[in-house]
Short mmCIF file of C-alpha atoms and ligand atoms in Angstrom, two decimals:
data_model
loop_
_atom_site.label_atom_id
_atom_site.label_comp_id
_atom_site.label_asym_id
_atom_site.label_seq_id
_atom_site.Cartn_x
_atom_site.Cartn_y
_atom_site.Cartn_z
CA MET A 11 102.57 76.15 61.95
CA THR A 12 103.77 79.58 62.99
CA GLU A 13 101.80 80.39 66.08
CA ILE A 14 102.25 83.26 68.47
CA GLN A 15 102.73 81.85 71.93
CA LYS A 16 100.47 83.64 74.32
CA VAL A 17 99.05 83.56 77.84
CA TYR A 18 95.28 84.05 78.23
CA ASN A 19 92.75 84.49 80.98
CA PHE A 20 90.25 81.67 80.84
CA ASP A 21 87.31 83.97 80.03
CA ASP A 22 89.23 85.81 77.29
CA PHE A 23 90.28 82.54 75.75
CA ALA A 24 86.78 81.04 75.96
CA GLY A 25 85.42 84.23 74.40
CA GLN A 26 87.73 84.30 71.42
CA GLU A 27 89.03 80.78 70.79
CA CYS A 28 89.00 80.36 67.05
CA ASN A 29 91.02 77.27 66.27
CA GLN A 30 90.22 73.72 67.20
CA HIS A 31 92.43 72.76 70.08
CA GLY A 32 93.38 70.24 72.71
CA LEU A 33 93.72 70.81 76.44
CA ILE A 34 96.09 69.46 79.04
CA VAL A 35 95.57 70.57 82.64
CA GLY A 36 98.14 71.00 85.37
CA ASN A 37 100.76 73.04 87.18
CA PHE A 38 103.81 71.37 85.68
CA ASP A 39 106.02 72.99 88.30
CA GLY A 40 109.61 72.21 87.37
CA VAL A 41 108.82 70.89 83.89
CA HIS A 42 110.69 67.68 84.76
CA VAL A 43 111.24 64.46 82.73
CA GLY A 44 107.77 63.14 83.61
CA HIS A 45 106.08 66.37 82.56
CA LYS A 46 108.16 66.52 79.41
CA SER A 47 107.28 63.04 78.20
CA LEU A 48 103.57 63.63 78.86
CA LEU A 49 103.64 67.03 77.16
CA LYS A 50 105.52 65.65 74.17
CA SER A 51 102.98 62.92 73.57
CA TYR A 52 100.18 65.45 74.02
CA ILE A 53 101.74 67.81 71.50
CA SER A 54 102.38 65.10 68.93
CA ARG A 55 98.80 63.86 69.33
CA CYS A 56 97.57 67.41 68.67
CA GLN A 57 99.78 67.67 65.62
CA LYS A 58 98.30 64.44 64.25
CA LEU A 59 94.80 65.79 64.78
CA LYS A 60 95.87 69.18 63.37
CA ILE A 61 94.64 71.02 66.46
CA GLU A 62 96.42 73.55 68.68
CA PRO A 63 98.12 72.27 71.84
CA VAL A 64 96.69 74.45 74.62
CA LEU A 65 97.59 74.12 78.31
CA LEU A 66 95.27 75.04 81.17
CA THR A 67 96.93 76.04 84.41
CA TYR A 68 96.08 77.94 87.58
CA LYS A 69 96.73 81.64 88.13
CA GLN A 70 98.27 80.71 91.43
CA HIS A 71 99.54 77.23 92.33
CA PRO A 72 96.79 75.39 94.31
CA TRP A 73 99.32 74.60 97.04
CA PHE A 74 99.14 78.19 98.26
CA TYR A 75 95.35 77.98 98.69
CA LEU A 76 95.28 74.51 100.12
CA ASN A 77 98.00 75.15 102.67
CA GLN A 78 96.95 78.69 103.48
CA ASN A 79 100.44 80.04 103.57
CA ASN A 80 103.04 81.74 101.49
CA GLU A 81 105.95 79.53 102.27
CA LYS A 82 108.58 79.01 99.63
CA HIS A 83 107.39 76.15 97.49
CA LEU A 84 107.79 76.56 93.74
CA ILE A 85 110.60 75.07 91.66
CA LEU A 86 110.13 77.61 88.87
CA ASN A 87 108.72 81.11 88.82
CA LYS A 88 105.90 81.72 86.39
CA ALA A 89 108.02 83.29 83.65
CA GLN A 90 110.53 80.41 83.67
CA ASN A 91 107.76 77.82 83.92
CA TYR A 92 105.96 79.22 80.87
CA LYS A 93 109.22 79.63 78.96
CA HIS A 94 109.93 75.89 79.30
CA LEU A 95 106.35 74.96 78.36
CA PHE A 96 106.44 77.12 75.23
CA GLU A 97 109.83 75.69 74.30
CA LEU A 98 108.32 72.21 74.31
CA GLY A 99 105.70 73.31 71.79
CA ILE A 100 102.71 74.45 73.84
CA VAL A 101 101.09 77.22 71.82
CA LYS A 102 98.64 78.81 74.25
CA ILE A 103 98.59 78.86 78.03
CA VAL A 104 95.25 79.60 79.66
CA GLU A 105 95.11 80.65 83.30
CA VAL A 106 92.07 79.85 85.38
CA ASP A 107 91.42 80.87 88.96
CA PHE A 108 91.79 77.77 91.11
CA LEU A 109 88.98 79.01 93.36
CA LEU A 110 86.62 78.91 90.39
CA VAL A 111 87.11 75.22 89.74
CA TYR A 112 88.31 73.55 92.92
CA LYS A 113 84.87 72.79 94.27
CA MET A 114 83.69 71.20 91.02
CA GLU A 115 83.34 67.46 90.88
CA ALA A 116 85.00 65.77 87.91
CA GLY A 117 81.77 65.54 85.94
CA ASP A 118 80.99 69.21 86.53
CA PHE A 119 84.46 70.22 85.51
CA LEU A 120 84.16 68.33 82.23
CA GLU A 121 80.73 69.86 81.73
CA PHE A 122 82.22 73.29 82.41
CA LEU A 123 84.93 72.74 79.77
CA ASN A 124 82.38 71.37 77.33
CA ASN A 125 80.12 74.40 77.72
CA LYS A 126 82.82 77.05 77.71
CA LEU A 127 85.21 75.72 75.08
CA SER A 128 83.28 75.12 71.89
CA ARG A 129 86.35 74.14 69.88
CA LEU A 130 87.85 71.73 72.38
CA LYS A 131 88.53 68.41 70.62
CA LEU A 132 90.83 66.52 72.99
CA LEU A 133 91.34 66.46 76.75
CA PHE A 134 94.67 64.84 77.56
CA LEU A 135 95.23 63.42 81.04
CA GLY A 136 98.19 61.88 82.80
CA HIS A 137 97.52 58.30 83.89
CA ASP A 138 97.95 59.16 87.54
CA SER A 139 96.11 62.42 87.48
CA SER A 140 92.81 62.81 89.19
CA ILE A 141 90.18 65.36 88.40
CA GLY A 142 87.71 67.34 90.46
CA CYS A 143 87.17 67.62 94.20
CA ASP A 144 85.89 64.04 94.15
CA LYS A 145 89.32 63.05 92.85
CA LYS A 146 88.07 60.88 90.00
CA HIS A 147 90.91 58.90 88.53
CA ALA A 148 91.66 59.69 84.91
CA SER A 149 90.83 56.15 83.77
CA GLU A 150 87.28 56.49 85.15
CA LEU A 151 86.63 59.39 82.82
CA VAL A 152 87.66 58.05 79.44
CA SER A 153 84.37 56.33 78.80
CA ARG A 154 82.43 59.59 79.04
CA THR A 155 80.99 60.20 75.63
CA SER A 156 78.50 62.96 76.24
CA PHE A 157 81.00 65.66 75.32
CA ASN A 158 82.19 67.27 72.13
CA PHE A 159 85.75 66.27 72.91
CA GLU A 160 87.64 63.03 73.23
CA ILE A 161 89.41 62.13 76.49
CA LYS A 162 92.78 60.47 76.25
CA VAL A 163 94.77 59.08 79.18
CA GLU A 164 98.49 58.58 78.79
CA ASN A 165 101.04 57.03 81.09
CA ASP A 166 103.01 59.87 82.64
CA ALA A 167 105.15 57.99 85.16
CA GLU A 168 108.69 58.63 84.04
CA LYS A 169 111.46 56.78 85.85
CA CYS A 170 114.88 58.24 86.36
CA GLU A 171 117.55 56.72 88.62
CA ASP A 172 114.97 54.01 89.42
CA VAL A 173 112.40 56.34 90.93
CA ILE A 174 109.28 57.95 89.54
CA VAL A 175 110.01 61.62 89.11
CA SER A 176 107.63 64.14 90.64
CA SER A 177 107.76 67.81 91.60
CA THR A 178 107.59 66.73 95.27
CA LEU A 179 110.62 64.50 94.85
CA ILE A 180 112.51 67.37 93.26
CA ARG A 181 111.59 69.71 96.12
CA GLU A 182 112.83 67.16 98.67
CA ASN A 183 116.12 66.82 96.85
CA LEU A 184 116.61 70.57 96.53
CA LEU A 185 116.12 70.86 100.29
CA ALA A 186 118.71 68.12 100.73
CA GLY A 187 121.16 69.84 98.38
CA ASN A 188 121.21 66.93 95.90
CA ILE A 189 121.73 69.08 92.85
CA GLU A 190 123.19 66.41 90.56
CA LEU A 191 120.11 64.25 91.10
CA VAL A 192 117.77 67.18 90.55
CA ASN A 193 119.59 67.97 87.31
CA LYS A 194 118.89 64.42 86.15
CA PHE A 195 115.21 64.71 87.09
CA LEU A 196 114.95 67.97 85.17
CA GLU A 197 117.15 66.88 82.23
CA ARG A 198 118.78 70.28 82.46
CA ASN A 199 120.68 72.32 85.01
CA TYR A 200 118.54 73.45 87.91
CA CYS A 201 118.35 77.23 87.76
CA LEU A 202 117.49 80.07 90.11
CA ASN A 203 116.19 83.13 88.29
CA GLY A 204 115.79 86.59 89.74
CA LYS A 205 116.92 90.15 89.95
CA VAL A 206 120.40 91.33 90.79
CA VAL A 207 120.23 93.54 93.86
CA ARG A 208 122.85 95.54 95.70
CA GLY A 209 124.54 93.91 98.65
CA LYS A 210 126.19 95.72 101.53
CA GLY A 211 129.47 96.01 99.66
CA ILE A 212 131.38 93.99 102.25
CA GLY A 213 132.26 91.41 99.63
CA SER A 214 133.77 93.83 97.17
CA ARG A 215 135.77 95.62 99.85
CA GLN A 216 137.08 92.76 101.95
CA LEU A 217 136.29 89.45 100.27
CA TYR A 218 135.25 88.69 96.71
CA PRO A 219 132.77 90.85 94.79
CA THR A 220 129.49 89.03 94.20
CA LEU A 221 126.19 89.44 92.43
CA ASN A 222 123.31 89.15 94.88
CA LEU A 223 120.19 87.46 93.57
CA GLU A 224 116.67 88.22 94.73
CA VAL A 225 114.16 85.51 93.79
CA ASP A 226 110.35 85.49 93.83
CA LYS A 227 109.33 84.90 97.45
CA LYS A 228 107.35 81.79 96.53
CA ILE A 229 110.42 80.06 95.15
CA LEU A 230 111.87 77.16 97.10
CA ILE A 231 115.54 77.75 97.87
CA PRO A 232 117.95 74.81 97.88
CA LYS A 233 119.78 73.77 101.05
CA ASN A 234 122.21 76.35 102.41
CA GLY A 235 125.75 75.88 101.22
CA VAL A 236 128.28 76.59 98.55
CA TYR A 237 127.58 75.42 94.99
CA ALA A 238 129.44 75.16 91.70
CA THR A 239 127.35 77.13 89.22
CA PHE A 240 127.47 78.97 85.94
CA VAL A 241 125.92 82.13 84.58
CA PHE A 242 125.75 83.91 81.25
CA MET A 243 127.43 87.29 81.01
CA ASN A 244 127.04 89.07 77.68
CA SER A 245 125.83 85.72 76.27
CA GLN A 246 129.01 84.05 77.39
CA LYS A 247 128.83 81.04 79.69
CA MET A 248 131.01 81.58 82.75
CA LEU A 249 131.69 79.49 85.82
CA SER A 250 130.74 80.95 89.14
CA VAL A 251 130.56 79.86 92.75
CA THR A 252 127.37 80.51 94.65
CA ASN A 253 126.69 80.76 98.35
CA ILE A 254 123.18 80.24 99.72
CA GLY A 255 122.76 81.05 103.38
CA HIS A 256 122.87 83.54 106.21
CA ASN A 257 126.51 84.66 105.90
CA PRO A 258 127.05 83.93 109.62
CA THR A 259 130.60 85.31 109.55
CA VAL A 260 129.50 88.82 108.67
CA ASP A 261 125.78 89.05 109.24
CA ASN A 262 123.14 88.41 111.80
CA ASP A 263 119.87 89.27 110.14
CA GLY A 264 117.81 86.16 109.46
CA ASP A 265 117.47 86.59 105.72
CA ILE A 266 118.69 83.99 103.29
CA LYS A 267 121.10 85.39 100.75
CA ILE A 268 121.95 84.01 97.37
CA GLU A 269 125.16 85.39 95.94
CA THR A 270 127.48 84.35 93.22
CA TYR A 271 131.08 85.14 92.48
CA VAL A 272 131.75 85.01 88.73
CA LEU A 273 135.18 83.53 88.10
CA ASP A 274 136.09 85.93 85.35
CA GLU A 275 135.28 89.19 87.11
CA GLU A 276 136.17 91.31 84.11
CA PHE A 277 133.12 90.17 82.21
CA ILE A 278 130.54 90.92 84.85
CA ASP A 279 127.55 92.67 83.40
CA THR A 280 125.16 94.38 85.72
CA SER A 281 121.90 93.63 83.93
CA LEU A 282 119.05 93.06 86.29
CA ASP A 283 117.83 89.62 85.28
CA LEU A 284 120.11 86.75 86.22
CA ASN A 285 119.95 82.97 85.86
CA ILE A 286 122.24 80.94 88.10
CA TYR A 287 122.61 77.36 86.81
CA PHE A 288 123.65 74.73 89.34
CA LEU A 289 126.23 72.00 88.74
CA GLY A 290 126.91 70.55 92.19
CA ARG A 291 127.20 71.23 95.89
CA ILE A 292 130.64 71.84 97.38
CA ARG A 293 130.22 72.31 101.14
CA ASP A 294 128.08 73.59 104.02
CA GLU A 295 128.11 77.24 104.95
CA LYS A 296 130.25 77.86 108.05
CA LYS A 297 130.89 80.59 110.56
CA PHE A 298 134.54 81.65 110.39
CA ASP A 299 136.53 83.46 113.08
CA SER A 300 137.68 86.18 110.73
CA PHE A 301 137.10 87.65 107.29
CA ASP A 302 140.57 86.41 106.42
CA ALA A 303 139.68 82.81 107.19
CA LEU A 304 136.48 83.15 105.15
CA LYS A 305 138.39 84.68 102.26
CA LYS A 306 140.89 81.80 102.29
CA GLN A 307 138.03 79.32 102.18
CA ILE A 308 136.36 81.13 99.27
CA THR A 309 139.70 81.07 97.44
CA LEU A 310 139.69 77.28 97.91
CA ASP A 311 136.09 77.09 96.71
CA ILE A 312 137.04 78.94 93.54
CA ALA A 313 139.99 76.60 92.93
CA HIS A 314 137.70 73.60 93.50
CA VAL A 315 135.20 74.84 90.92
CA LYS A 316 137.94 75.52 88.37
CA LYS A 317 139.44 72.09 88.89
CA HIS A 318 136.25 70.02 88.85
CA TYR A 319 134.01 72.02 86.55
CA GLY A 320 136.51 73.91 84.42
CA LYS A 321 135.52 72.05 81.29
CA ASN A 322 131.79 72.70 81.64
N1 RBF B 28 129.72 83.49 104.45
C1 RBF B 28 129.86 82.81 105.60
O1 RBF B 28 129.60 83.34 106.66
N2 RBF B 28 130.27 81.50 105.61
C2 RBF B 28 130.60 80.84 104.48
O2 RBF B 28 130.96 79.66 104.55
C3 RBF B 28 130.53 81.56 103.25
N3 RBF B 28 130.91 80.96 102.09
C4 RBF B 28 130.85 81.68 100.93
C5 RBF B 28 131.29 81.11 99.76
C6 RBF B 28 131.27 81.81 98.56
C7 RBF B 28 131.76 81.17 97.32
C8 RBF B 28 130.78 83.14 98.55
C9 RBF B 28 130.70 83.91 97.28
C10 RBF B 28 130.33 83.71 99.71
C11 RBF B 28 130.38 83.03 100.92
N4 RBF B 28 129.96 83.59 102.10
C12 RBF B 28 130.05 82.90 103.27
C13 RBF B 28 129.26 84.88 102.10
C14 RBF B 28 130.12 86.05 102.43
O3 RBF B 28 129.99 86.26 103.80
C15 RBF B 28 129.59 87.22 101.62
O4 RBF B 28 130.05 87.13 100.30
C16 RBF B 28 129.91 88.55 102.20
O5 RBF B 28 129.24 88.67 103.40
C17 RBF B 28 129.47 89.68 101.32
O6 RBF B 28 128.08 89.67 101.13
MG1 MG B 29 127.73 91.07 96.92
#
């Protein structure tokens, strides 16, 4: 099957769907081990039935409506989120406005899908998922037979390090700086993606030159501190050391800065889009008495990364 992976508006998709397809519904923020195992069984079920694996998600994460604020919350920005979902084998992503569906009871929601999606053959639900504003548990819905599609419920509780992995658990561990654990929950290196922006130039003049990363404002930022990381420069993987924090030695504006020093400075490319992949946390950010003291500490940080992560 050579399919073009594409993102649709719900109405566009409903208007032009031409192949028989399945549907899985959710945010899948983080695309962690639990999500992955559920998505893999969904995709293989679709393959067996020879239907397209389609994923329904919300234009904006429900959390931002339900909590009425814009605080940093997401593990992945939309582009990264969709990239991981497509890599797993999802063929179409359909975005629906949360406000359109959040007041529907489970039965109405299923009715809505049944009426709008004439080629829907399979609705795939995680065992612990609930549907509709009446929060009907997935298992209560399987017996519904008045629709043109089958409902299948699959166990989606994936254990890792003896706990059931969830996006909430990952957020808690990012805020605690537990990168190694987060990497296990994700089955890949946790990554911050964003644009490279200009700093004040203090680093290049008096300390070490860094790339400053600006991330989507909805993205949750891990605990302040210094991290062993890597980046790709001209497709080459290179170690770097990343500071997240307020730079108290040199700065007093309240903004959080994310900046990385790439160990092999010669290869730095200045392209705008940057992924910083995290390996582990080295220390807390500190206020030093002088630039010199800070520079000495950064020199030690660099040596630490080389020594402990040099073979990565
Ligand atoms: N700034 C601090 O005030 N305290 C720190 O502990 C600190 N650690 C850093 C560690 C690394 C590896 C890097 C790259 C930067 C660090 N900074 C720290 C930020 C530093 O102040 C910053 O690079 C300059 O202000 C230039 O933007
Ligand atoms: Mg800089």
